[in-house]
Each structure stands twice: as structure tokens, then as C-alpha cells.
PDB file of C-alpha atoms in Angstrom:
ATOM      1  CA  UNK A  44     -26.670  -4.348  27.079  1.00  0.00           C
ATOM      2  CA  UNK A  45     -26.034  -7.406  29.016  1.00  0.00           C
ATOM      3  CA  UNK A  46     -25.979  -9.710  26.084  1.00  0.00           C
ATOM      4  CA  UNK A  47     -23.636  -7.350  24.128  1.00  0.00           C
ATOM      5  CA  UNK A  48     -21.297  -7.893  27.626  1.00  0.00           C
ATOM      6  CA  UNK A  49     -22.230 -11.307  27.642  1.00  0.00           C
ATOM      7  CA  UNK A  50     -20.729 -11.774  24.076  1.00  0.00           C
ATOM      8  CA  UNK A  51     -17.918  -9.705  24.354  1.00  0.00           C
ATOM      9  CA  UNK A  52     -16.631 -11.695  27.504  1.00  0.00           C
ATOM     10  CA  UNK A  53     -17.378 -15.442  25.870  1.00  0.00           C
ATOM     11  CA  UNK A  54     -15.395 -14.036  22.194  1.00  0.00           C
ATOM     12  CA  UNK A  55     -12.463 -12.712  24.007  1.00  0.00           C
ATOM     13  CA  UNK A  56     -12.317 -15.602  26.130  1.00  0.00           C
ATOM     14  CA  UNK A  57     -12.231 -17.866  22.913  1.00  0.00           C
ATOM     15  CA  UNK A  58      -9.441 -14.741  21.273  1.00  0.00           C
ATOM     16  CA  UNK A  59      -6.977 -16.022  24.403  1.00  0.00           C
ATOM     17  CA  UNK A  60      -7.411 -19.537  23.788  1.00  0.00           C
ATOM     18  CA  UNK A  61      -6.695 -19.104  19.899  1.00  0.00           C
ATOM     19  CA  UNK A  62      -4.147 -16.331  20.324  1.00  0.00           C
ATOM     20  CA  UNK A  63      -1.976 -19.162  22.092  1.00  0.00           C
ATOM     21  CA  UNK A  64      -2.706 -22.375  19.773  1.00  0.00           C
ATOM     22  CA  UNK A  65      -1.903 -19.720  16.581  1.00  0.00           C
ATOM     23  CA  UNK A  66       1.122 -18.071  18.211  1.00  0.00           C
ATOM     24  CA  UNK A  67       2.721 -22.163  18.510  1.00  0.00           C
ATOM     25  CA  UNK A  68       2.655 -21.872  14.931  1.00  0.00           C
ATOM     26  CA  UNK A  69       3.879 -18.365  13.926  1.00  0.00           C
ATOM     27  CA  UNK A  70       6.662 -19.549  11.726  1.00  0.00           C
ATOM     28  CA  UNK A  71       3.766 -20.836   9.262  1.00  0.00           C
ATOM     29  CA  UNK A  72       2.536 -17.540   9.757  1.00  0.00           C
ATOM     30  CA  UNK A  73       5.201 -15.719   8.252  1.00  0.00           C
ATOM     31  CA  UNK A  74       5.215 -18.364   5.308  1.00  0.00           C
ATOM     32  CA  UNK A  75       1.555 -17.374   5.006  1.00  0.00           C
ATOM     33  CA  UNK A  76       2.496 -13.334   5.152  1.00  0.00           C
ATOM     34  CA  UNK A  77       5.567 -13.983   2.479  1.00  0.00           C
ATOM     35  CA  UNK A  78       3.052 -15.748   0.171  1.00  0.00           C
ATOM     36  CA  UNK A  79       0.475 -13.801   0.280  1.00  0.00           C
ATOM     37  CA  UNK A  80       2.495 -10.901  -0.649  1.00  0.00           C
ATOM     38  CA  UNK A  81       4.377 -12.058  -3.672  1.00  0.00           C
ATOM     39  CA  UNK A  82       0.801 -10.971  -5.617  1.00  0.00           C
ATOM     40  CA  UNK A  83       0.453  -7.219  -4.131  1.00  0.00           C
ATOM     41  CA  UNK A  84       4.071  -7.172  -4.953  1.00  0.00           C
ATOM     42  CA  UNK A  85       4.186  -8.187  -8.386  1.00  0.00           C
ATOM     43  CA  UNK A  86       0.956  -5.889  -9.186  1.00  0.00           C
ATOM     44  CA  UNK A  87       3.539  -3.456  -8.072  1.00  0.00           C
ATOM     45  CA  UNK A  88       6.234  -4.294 -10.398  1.00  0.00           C
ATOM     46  CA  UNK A  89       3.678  -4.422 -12.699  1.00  0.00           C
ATOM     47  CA  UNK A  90       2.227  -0.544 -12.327  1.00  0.00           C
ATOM     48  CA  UNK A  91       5.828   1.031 -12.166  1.00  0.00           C
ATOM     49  CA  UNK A  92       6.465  -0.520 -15.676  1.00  0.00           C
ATOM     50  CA  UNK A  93       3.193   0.814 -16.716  1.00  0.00           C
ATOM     51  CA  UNK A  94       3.752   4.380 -15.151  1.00  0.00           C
ATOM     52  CA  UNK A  95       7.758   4.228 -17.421  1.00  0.00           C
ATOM     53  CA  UNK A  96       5.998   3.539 -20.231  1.00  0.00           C
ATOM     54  CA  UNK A  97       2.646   5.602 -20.165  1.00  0.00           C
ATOM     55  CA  UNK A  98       0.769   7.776 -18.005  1.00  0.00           C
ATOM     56  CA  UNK A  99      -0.804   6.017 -14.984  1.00  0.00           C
ATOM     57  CA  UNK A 100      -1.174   9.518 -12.514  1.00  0.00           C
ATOM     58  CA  UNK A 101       0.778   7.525 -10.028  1.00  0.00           C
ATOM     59  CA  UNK A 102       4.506   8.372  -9.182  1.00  0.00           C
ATOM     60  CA  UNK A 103       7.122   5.515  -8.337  1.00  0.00           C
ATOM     61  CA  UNK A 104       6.874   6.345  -4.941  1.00  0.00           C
ATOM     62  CA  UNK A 105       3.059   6.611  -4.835  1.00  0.00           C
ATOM     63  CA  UNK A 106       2.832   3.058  -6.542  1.00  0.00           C
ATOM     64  CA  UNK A 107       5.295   1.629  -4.301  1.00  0.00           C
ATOM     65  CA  UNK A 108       3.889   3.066  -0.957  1.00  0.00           C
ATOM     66  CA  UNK A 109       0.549   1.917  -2.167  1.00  0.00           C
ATOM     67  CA  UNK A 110       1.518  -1.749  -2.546  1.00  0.00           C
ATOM     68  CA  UNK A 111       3.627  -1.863   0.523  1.00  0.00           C
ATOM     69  CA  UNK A 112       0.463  -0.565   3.109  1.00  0.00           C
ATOM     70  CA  UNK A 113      -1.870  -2.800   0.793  1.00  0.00           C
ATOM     71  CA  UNK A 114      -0.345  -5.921   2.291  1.00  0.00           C
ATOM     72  CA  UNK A 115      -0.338  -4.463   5.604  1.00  0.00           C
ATOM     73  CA  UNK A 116      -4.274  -3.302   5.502  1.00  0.00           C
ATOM     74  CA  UNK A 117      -4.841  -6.506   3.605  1.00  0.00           C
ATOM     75  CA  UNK A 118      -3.728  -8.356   7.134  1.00  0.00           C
ATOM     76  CA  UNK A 119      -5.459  -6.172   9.344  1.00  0.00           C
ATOM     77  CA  UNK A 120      -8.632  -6.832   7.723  1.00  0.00           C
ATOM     78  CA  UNK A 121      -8.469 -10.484   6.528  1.00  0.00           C
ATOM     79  CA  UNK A 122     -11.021 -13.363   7.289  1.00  0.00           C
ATOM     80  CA  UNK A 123     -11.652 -16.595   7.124  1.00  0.00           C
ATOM     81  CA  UNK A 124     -15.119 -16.767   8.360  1.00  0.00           C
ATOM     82  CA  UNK A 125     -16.218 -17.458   4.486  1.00  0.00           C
ATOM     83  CA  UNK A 126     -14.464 -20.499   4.811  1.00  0.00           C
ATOM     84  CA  UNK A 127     -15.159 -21.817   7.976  1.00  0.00           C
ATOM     85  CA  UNK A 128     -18.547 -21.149   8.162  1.00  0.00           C
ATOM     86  CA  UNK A 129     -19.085 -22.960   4.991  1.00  0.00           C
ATOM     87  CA  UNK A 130     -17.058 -25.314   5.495  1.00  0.00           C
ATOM     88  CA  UNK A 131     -18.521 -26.081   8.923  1.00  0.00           C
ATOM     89  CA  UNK A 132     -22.438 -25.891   7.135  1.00  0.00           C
ATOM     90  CA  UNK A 133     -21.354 -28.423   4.336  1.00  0.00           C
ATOM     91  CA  UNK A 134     -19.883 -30.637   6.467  1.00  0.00           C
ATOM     92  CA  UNK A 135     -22.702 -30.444   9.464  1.00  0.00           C
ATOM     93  CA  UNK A 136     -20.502 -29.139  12.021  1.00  0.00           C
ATOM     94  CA  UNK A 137     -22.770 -26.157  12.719  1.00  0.00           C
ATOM     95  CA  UNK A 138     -24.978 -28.642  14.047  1.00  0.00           C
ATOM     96  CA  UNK A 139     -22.751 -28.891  17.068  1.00  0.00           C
ATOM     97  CA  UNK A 140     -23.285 -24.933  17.751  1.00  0.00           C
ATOM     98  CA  UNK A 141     -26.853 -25.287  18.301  1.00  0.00           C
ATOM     99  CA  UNK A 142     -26.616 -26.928  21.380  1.00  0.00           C
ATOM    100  CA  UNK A 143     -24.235 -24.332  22.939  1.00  0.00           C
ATOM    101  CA  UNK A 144     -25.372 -21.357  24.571  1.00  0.00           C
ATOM    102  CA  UNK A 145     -23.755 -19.211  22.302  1.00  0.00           C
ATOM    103  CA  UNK A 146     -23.776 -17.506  18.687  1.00  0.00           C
ATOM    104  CA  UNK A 147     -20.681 -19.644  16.377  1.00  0.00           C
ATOM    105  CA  UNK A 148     -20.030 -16.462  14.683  1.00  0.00           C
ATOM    106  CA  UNK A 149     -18.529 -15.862  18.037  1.00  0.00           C
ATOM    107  CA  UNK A 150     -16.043 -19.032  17.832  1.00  0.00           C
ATOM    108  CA  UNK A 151     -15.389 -17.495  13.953  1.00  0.00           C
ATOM    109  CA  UNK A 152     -14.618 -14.309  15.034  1.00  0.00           C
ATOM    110  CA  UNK A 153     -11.913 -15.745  17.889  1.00  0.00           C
ATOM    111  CA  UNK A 154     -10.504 -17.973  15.372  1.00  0.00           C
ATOM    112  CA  UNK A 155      -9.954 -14.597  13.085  1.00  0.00           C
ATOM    113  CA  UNK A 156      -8.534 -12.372  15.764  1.00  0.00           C
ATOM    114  CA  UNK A 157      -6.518 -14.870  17.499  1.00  0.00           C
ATOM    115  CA  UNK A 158      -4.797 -15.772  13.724  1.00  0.00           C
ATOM    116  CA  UNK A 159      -5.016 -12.491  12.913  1.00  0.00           C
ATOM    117  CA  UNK A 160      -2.030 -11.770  16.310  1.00  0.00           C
ATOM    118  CA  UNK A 161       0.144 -13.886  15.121  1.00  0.00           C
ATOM    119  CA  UNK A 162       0.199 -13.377  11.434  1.00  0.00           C
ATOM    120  CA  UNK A 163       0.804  -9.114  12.435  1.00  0.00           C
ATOM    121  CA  UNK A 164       3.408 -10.436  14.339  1.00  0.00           C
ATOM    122  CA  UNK A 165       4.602 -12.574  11.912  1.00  0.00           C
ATOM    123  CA  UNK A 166       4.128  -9.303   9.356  1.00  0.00           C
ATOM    124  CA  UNK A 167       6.693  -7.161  11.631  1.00  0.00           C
ATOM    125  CA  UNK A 168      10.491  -8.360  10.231  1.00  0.00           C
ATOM    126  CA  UNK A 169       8.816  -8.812   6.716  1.00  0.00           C
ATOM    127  CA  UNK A 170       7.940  -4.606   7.095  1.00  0.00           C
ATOM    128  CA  UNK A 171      10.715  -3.744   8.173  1.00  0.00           C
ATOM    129  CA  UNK A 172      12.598  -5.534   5.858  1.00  0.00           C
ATOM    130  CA  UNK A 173      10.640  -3.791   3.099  1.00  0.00           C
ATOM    131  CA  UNK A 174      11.089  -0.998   4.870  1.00  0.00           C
ATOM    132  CA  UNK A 175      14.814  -1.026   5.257  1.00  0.00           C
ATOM    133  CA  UNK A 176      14.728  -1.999   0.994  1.00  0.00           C
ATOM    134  CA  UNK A 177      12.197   0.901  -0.211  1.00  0.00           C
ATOM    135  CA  UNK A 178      12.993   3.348   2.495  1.00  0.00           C
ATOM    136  CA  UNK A 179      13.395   6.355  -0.053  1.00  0.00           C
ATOM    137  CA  UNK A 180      10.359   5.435  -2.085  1.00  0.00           C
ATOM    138  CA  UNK A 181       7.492   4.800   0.859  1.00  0.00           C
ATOM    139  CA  UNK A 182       5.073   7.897   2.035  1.00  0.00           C
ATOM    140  CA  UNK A 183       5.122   7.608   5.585  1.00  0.00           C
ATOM    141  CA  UNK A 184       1.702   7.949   7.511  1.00  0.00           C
ATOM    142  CA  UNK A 185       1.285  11.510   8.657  1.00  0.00           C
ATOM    143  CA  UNK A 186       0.913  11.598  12.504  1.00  0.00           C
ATOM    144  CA  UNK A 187      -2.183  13.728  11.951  1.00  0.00           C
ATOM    145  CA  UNK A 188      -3.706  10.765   9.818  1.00  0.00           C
ATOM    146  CA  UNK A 189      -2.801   7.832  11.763  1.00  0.00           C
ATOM    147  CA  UNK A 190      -5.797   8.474  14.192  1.00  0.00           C
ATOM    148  CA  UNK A 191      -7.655   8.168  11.356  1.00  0.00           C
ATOM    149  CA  UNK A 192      -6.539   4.866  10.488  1.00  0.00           C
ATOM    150  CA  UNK A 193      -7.706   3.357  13.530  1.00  0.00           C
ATOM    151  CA  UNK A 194     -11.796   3.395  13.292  1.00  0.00           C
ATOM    152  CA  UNK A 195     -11.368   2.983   9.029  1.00  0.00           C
ATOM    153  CA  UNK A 196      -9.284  -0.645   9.622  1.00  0.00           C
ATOM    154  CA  UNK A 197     -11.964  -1.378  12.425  1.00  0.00           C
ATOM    155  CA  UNK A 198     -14.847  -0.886  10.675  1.00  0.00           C
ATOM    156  CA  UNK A 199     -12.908  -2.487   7.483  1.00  0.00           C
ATOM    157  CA  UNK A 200     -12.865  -5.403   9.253  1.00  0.00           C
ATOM    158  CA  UNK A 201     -16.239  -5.800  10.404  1.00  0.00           C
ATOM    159  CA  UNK A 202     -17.602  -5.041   7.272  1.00  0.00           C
ATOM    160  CA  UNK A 203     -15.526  -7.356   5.605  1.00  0.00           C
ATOM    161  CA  UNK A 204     -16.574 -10.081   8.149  1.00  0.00           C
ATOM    162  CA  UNK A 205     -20.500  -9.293   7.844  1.00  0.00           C
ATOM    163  CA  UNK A 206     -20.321  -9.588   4.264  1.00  0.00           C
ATOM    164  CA  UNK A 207     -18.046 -12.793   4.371  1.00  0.00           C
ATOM    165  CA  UNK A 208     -20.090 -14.225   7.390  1.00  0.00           C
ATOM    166  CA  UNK A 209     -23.264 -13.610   4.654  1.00  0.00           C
ATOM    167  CA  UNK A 210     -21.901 -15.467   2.067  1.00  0.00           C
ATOM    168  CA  UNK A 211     -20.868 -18.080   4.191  1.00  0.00           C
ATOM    169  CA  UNK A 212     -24.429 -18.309   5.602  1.00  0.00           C
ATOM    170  CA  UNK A 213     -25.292 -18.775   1.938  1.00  0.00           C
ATOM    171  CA  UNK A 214     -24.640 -22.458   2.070  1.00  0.00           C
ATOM    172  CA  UNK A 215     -27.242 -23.302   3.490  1.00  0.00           C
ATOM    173  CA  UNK A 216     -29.043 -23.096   0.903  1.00  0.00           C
ATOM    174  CA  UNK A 217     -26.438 -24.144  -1.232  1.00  0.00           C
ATOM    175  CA  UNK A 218     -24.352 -26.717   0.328  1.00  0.00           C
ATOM    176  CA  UNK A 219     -21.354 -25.757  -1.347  1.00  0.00           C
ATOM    177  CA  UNK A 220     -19.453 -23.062  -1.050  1.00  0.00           C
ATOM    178  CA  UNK A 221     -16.580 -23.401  -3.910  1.00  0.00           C
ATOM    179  CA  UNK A 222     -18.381 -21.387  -6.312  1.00  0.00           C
ATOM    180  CA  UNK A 223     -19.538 -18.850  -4.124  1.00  0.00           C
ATOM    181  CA  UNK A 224     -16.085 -18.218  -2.932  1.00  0.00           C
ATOM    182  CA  UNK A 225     -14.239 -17.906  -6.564  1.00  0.00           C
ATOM    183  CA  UNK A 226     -16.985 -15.556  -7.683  1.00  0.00           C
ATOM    184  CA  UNK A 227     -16.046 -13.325  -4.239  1.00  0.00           C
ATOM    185  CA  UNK A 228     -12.615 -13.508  -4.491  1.00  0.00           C
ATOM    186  CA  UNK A 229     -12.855 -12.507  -8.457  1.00  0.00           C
ATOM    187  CA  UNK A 230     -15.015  -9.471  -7.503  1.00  0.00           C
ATOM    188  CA  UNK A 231     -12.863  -9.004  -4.550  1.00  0.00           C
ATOM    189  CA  UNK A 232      -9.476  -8.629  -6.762  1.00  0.00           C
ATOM    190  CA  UNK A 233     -10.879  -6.006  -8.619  1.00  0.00           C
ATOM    191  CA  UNK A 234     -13.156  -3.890  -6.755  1.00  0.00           C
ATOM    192  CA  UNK A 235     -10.582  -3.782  -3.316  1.00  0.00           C
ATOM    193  CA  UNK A 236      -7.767  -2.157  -5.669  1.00  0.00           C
ATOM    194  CA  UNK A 237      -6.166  -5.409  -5.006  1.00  0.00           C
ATOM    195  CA  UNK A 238      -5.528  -5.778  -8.787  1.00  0.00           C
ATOM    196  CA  UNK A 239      -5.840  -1.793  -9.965  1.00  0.00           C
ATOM    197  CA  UNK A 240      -5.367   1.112  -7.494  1.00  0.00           C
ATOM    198  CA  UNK A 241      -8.977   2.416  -6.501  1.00  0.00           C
ATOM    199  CA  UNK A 242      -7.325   6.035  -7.947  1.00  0.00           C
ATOM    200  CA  UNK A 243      -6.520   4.614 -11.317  1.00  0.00           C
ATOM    201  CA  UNK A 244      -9.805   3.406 -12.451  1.00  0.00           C
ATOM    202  CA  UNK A 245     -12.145   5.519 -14.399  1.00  0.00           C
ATOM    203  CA  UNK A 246     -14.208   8.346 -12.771  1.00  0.00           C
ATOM    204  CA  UNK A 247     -17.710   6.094 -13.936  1.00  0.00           C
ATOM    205  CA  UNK A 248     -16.607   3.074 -12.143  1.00  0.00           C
ATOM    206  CA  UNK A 249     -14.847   4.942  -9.082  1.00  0.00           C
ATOM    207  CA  UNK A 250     -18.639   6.367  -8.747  1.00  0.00           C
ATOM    208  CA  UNK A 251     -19.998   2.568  -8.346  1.00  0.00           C
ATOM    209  CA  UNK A 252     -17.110   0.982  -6.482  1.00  0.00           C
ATOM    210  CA  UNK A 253     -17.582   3.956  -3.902  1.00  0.00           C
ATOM    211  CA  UNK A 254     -20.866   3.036  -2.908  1.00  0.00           C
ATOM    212  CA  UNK A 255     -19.899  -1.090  -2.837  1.00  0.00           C
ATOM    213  CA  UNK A 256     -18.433  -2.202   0.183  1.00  0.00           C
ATOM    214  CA  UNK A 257     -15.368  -3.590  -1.243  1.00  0.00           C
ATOM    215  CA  UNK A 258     -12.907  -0.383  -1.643  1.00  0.00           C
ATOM    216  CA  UNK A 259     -13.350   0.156   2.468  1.00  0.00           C
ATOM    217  CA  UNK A 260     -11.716  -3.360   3.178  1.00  0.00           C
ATOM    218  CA  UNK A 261      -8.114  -2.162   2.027  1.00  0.00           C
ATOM    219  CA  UNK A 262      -8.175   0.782  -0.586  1.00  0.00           C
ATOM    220  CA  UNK A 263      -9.905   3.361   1.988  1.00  0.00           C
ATOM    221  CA  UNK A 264      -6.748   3.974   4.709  1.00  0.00           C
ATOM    222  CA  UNK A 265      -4.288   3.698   2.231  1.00  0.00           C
ATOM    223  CA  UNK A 266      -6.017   6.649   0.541  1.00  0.00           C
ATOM    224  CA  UNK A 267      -6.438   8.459   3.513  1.00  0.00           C
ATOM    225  CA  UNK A 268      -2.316   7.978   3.759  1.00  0.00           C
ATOM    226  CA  UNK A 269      -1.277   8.644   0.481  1.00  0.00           C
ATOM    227  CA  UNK A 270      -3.303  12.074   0.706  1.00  0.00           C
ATOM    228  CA  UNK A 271      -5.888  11.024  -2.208  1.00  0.00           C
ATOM    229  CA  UNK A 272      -8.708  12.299  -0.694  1.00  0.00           C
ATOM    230  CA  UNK A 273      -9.401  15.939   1.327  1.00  0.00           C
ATOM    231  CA  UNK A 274     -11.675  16.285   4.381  1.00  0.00           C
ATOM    232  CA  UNK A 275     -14.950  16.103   2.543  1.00  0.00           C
ATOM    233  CA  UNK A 276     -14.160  13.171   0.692  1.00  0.00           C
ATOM    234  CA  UNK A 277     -12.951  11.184   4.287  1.00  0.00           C
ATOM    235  CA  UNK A 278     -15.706  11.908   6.161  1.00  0.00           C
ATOM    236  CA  UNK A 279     -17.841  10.895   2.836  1.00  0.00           C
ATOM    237  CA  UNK A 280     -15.962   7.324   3.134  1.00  0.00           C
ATOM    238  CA  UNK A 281     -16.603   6.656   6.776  1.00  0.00           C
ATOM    239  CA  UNK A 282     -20.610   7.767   6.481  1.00  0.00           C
ATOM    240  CA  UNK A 283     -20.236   4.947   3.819  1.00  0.00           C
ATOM    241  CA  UNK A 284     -18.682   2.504   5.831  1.00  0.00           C
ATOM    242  CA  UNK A 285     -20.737   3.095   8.789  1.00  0.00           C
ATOM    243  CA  UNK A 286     -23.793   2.677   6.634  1.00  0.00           C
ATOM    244  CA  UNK A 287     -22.881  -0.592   5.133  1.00  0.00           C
ATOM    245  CA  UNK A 288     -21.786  -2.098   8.837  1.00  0.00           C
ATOM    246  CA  UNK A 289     -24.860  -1.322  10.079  1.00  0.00           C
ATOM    247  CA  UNK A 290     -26.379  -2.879   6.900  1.00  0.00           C
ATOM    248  CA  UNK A 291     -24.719  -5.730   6.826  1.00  0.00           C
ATOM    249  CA  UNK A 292     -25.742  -6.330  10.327  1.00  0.00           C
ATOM    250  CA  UNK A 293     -29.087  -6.635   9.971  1.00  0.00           C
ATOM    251  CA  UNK A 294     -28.650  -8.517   6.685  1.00  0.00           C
ATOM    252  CA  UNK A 295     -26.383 -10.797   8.837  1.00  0.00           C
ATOM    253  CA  UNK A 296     -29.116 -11.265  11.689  1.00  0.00           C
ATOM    254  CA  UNK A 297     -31.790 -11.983   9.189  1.00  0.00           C
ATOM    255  CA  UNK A 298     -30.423 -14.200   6.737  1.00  0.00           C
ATOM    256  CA  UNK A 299     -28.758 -16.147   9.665  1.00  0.00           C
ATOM    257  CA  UNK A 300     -31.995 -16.983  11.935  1.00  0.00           C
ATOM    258  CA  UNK A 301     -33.668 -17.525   8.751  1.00  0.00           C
ATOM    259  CA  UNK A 302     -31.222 -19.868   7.560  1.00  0.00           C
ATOM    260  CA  UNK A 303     -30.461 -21.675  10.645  1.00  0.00           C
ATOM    261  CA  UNK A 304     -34.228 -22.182  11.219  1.00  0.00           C
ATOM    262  CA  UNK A 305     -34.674 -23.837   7.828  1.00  0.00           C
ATOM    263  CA  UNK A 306     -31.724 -26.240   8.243  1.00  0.00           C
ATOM    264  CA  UNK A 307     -33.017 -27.301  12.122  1.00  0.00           C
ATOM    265  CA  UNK A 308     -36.239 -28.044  10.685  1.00  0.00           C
ATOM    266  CA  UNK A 309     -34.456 -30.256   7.938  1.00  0.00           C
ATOM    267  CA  UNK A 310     -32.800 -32.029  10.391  1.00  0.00           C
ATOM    268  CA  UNK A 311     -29.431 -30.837   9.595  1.00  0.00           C
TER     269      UNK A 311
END
């Protein structure tokens, strides 16, 4: 128990100190949130043509709303720890983290939530604007839902992190981590609805992307807001997404000290 303390303390103490080097550069930020949204919205443009012209199941409104909380969710959950934990392996910086008395996923983690403040903040007028644009086509969140929304973009996150965190570890072994990440993010496009709406694809592959990991990064809350699933079917998603946290934990923890053992005894 006092270790858990122990790390909570030491990653929020590194969250304040990246919260205010991140907020001194929130007008990138909002570059960041208005390019990483032209894809989500074009995908969007994209289905609505597709729904005039055939039969998709998915309403203009549907399509839109899903879309517009896909680059929200998509914010929430984001990180970088893929990056900079390879990054920081192929380069040798990890080295440095050995000698502090403290895990680096720790440092990763601060980096992500500390980004992660200012890029929300950076998402408000961009919402809003949307908002103010598409205000007769987007399905507001239901006030008995929004509770809801809470423990599925936590446990989003960390899942998303784990398995990131994983892959990251990877290069190690490796010592590169370009191909790695363009296989993810290929996988990633499909199998988070980032490309197709989880609702829209086939009731085979629907069966295997809702035991993956993937759909409970974005696809999962918006679900839950655009009434696609009943009780049963929610409570079936976050057994799911509590199983593969705790999964990925322990995959984390074991592929790390194994890892991290074999490169100290290299000499790395």
C-alpha cells in the first residue's frame, strides 16, 4: 500500500511540473486538436455520403454525433508512451532511469496527463464551435449515462497505456520502434472504429473486435451515448475492460523487469 502511495505522490508531483511547461504552449495544442481532427471528420463526410447513397444503419445524426464524441474520447484517451518509451530505449535514455529511485513509466505517465490538460483545454472552443455548427444533428449524453462515462474513459486510458507502454517495451529487443508503431497504428485505425463505426462492421468481426482491447479505447463510451448497447451488453464491456487492464498489467510488469534486466546485463 505504501508503494502504491509512494507512486501516486512522485507521478502527480511530475503531472504539476508538466501541466505548467505544456500549458506555456497551449496554442500548439489547439493546432495539434484541429489536425488531428480533420481525419475523424472527413471519415464523417465520408459515412453520410455512404448512408445517401446506400444503407449504412446509421442516421445523419447518429454518424455525425459519432464522429464529433470520437475526437473528444480520442483526446481523453491518447498516449504517447509508445513513442517515448521507444524512443528513450533506442536512443539509451532509459539508462538514465535506472539510477533513480523510481519506475520511468511514472515520468511517461506525467508527461501524458500533464499534455493531456492542455490539449482538453485546448479541445474546449474547437467543441463548442462544432457544437454551435451541428447543434441540431449531435445526440447529447443522457445525464443518466454520463456517470457511466467516467470509469469507461478511465479504464480506456489505462488500457490503452498498458498496451502502448508494452509495445514500447518491445524495443528492447528490437531497437527500433518505426515498424512496430505503423503496424499499431494500422490495426489501431480499424479495430478502434477510428476508420468504420464499431456498429457498422459485420456481426463475425464485431464478435472478435469485442474481445480485443482496441474498441474500449474510443468506440465503447460513444456507444454507451449513442444508446447502441442495453444494460447487459454495458456491463458485458466493462467486465471486458476490467479484464484486459488487469491483463495488461501483469503483461506490463513481466515483460518490463524481464526486459530491463536483459538490457542492464548488456550494458545498455
Amino acid at each position: 500500500m505504501q508503494k502504491v502511495v509512494r507512486f501516486i505522490k512522485i507521478t502527480l508531483a511530475f503531472t504539476r511540473n508538466r501541466i505548467q511547461v505544456s500549458l506555456a504552449y497551449i496554442w500548439g495544442s489547439l493546432a495539434w486538436i484541429v489536425n488531428g481532427s480533420i481525419y475523424p471528420l472527413v471519415n464523417m463526410s465520408i459515412w453520410i455520403i455512404v448512408g445517401k447513397f446506400g444503407n449504412t444503419n446509421m442516421s445523419v445524426s447518429q454518424t455525425m454525433s459519432y464522429f464529433f464524441y470520437f475526437v473528444i474520447f480520442e483526446r481523453i484517451t491518447q498516449t504517447w508512451s509508445l513513442d517515448h518509451l521507444g524512443d528513450d530505449i533506442k536512443s539509451g535514455r532509459i539508462s538514465n532511469s535506472f539510477l533513480r529511485p523510481y519506475h520511468h513509466i511514472q515520468e511517461i505517465v506525467a508527461v501524458d496527463l500533464g499534455d493531456k490538460v492542455s490539449r482538453l483545454l485546448a479541445l474546449i472552443p474547437y467543441v463548442v464551435l462544432l457544437m454551435a455548427i451541428f447543434k441540431n444533428q449531435i445526440i447529447f449524453i443522457s445525464p443518466r449515462l454520463f456517470i457511466l462515462l467516467i470509469p469507461a474513459s478511465i479504464f480506456g486510458y489505462v488500457a490503452r497505456l498498458l498496451l502502448d507502454s508494452i509495445l514500447g517495451t518491445i524495443t528492447y529487443w528490437t531497437g527500433d520502434i518505426d515498424g512496430i508503431r505503423a503496424t499499431y497504428w494500422t490495426i489501431g485505425g480499424i479495430a478502434t472504429g477510428a476508420l468504420i463505426p464499431f456498429f457498422l462492421f459485420p456481426t463475425s468481426v464485431k464478435i472478435i473486435l469485442n474481445l480485443l482491447p482496441f474498441r474500449y479505447f474510443i468506440s465503447f463510451p460513444i456507444e454507451i451515448i449513442l444508446g447502441q448497447l442495453n444494460t447487459i451488453q454495458i456491463l458485458q464491456g466493462f467486465i471486458i475492460l476490467l479484464m484486459w487492464v488487469i491483463t495488461l498489467l501483469l503483461s506490463f510488469i513481466l515483460v518490463d523487469r524481464i526486459s530491463s534486466k536483459q538490457y542492464a546485463a548488456h550494458g545498455g
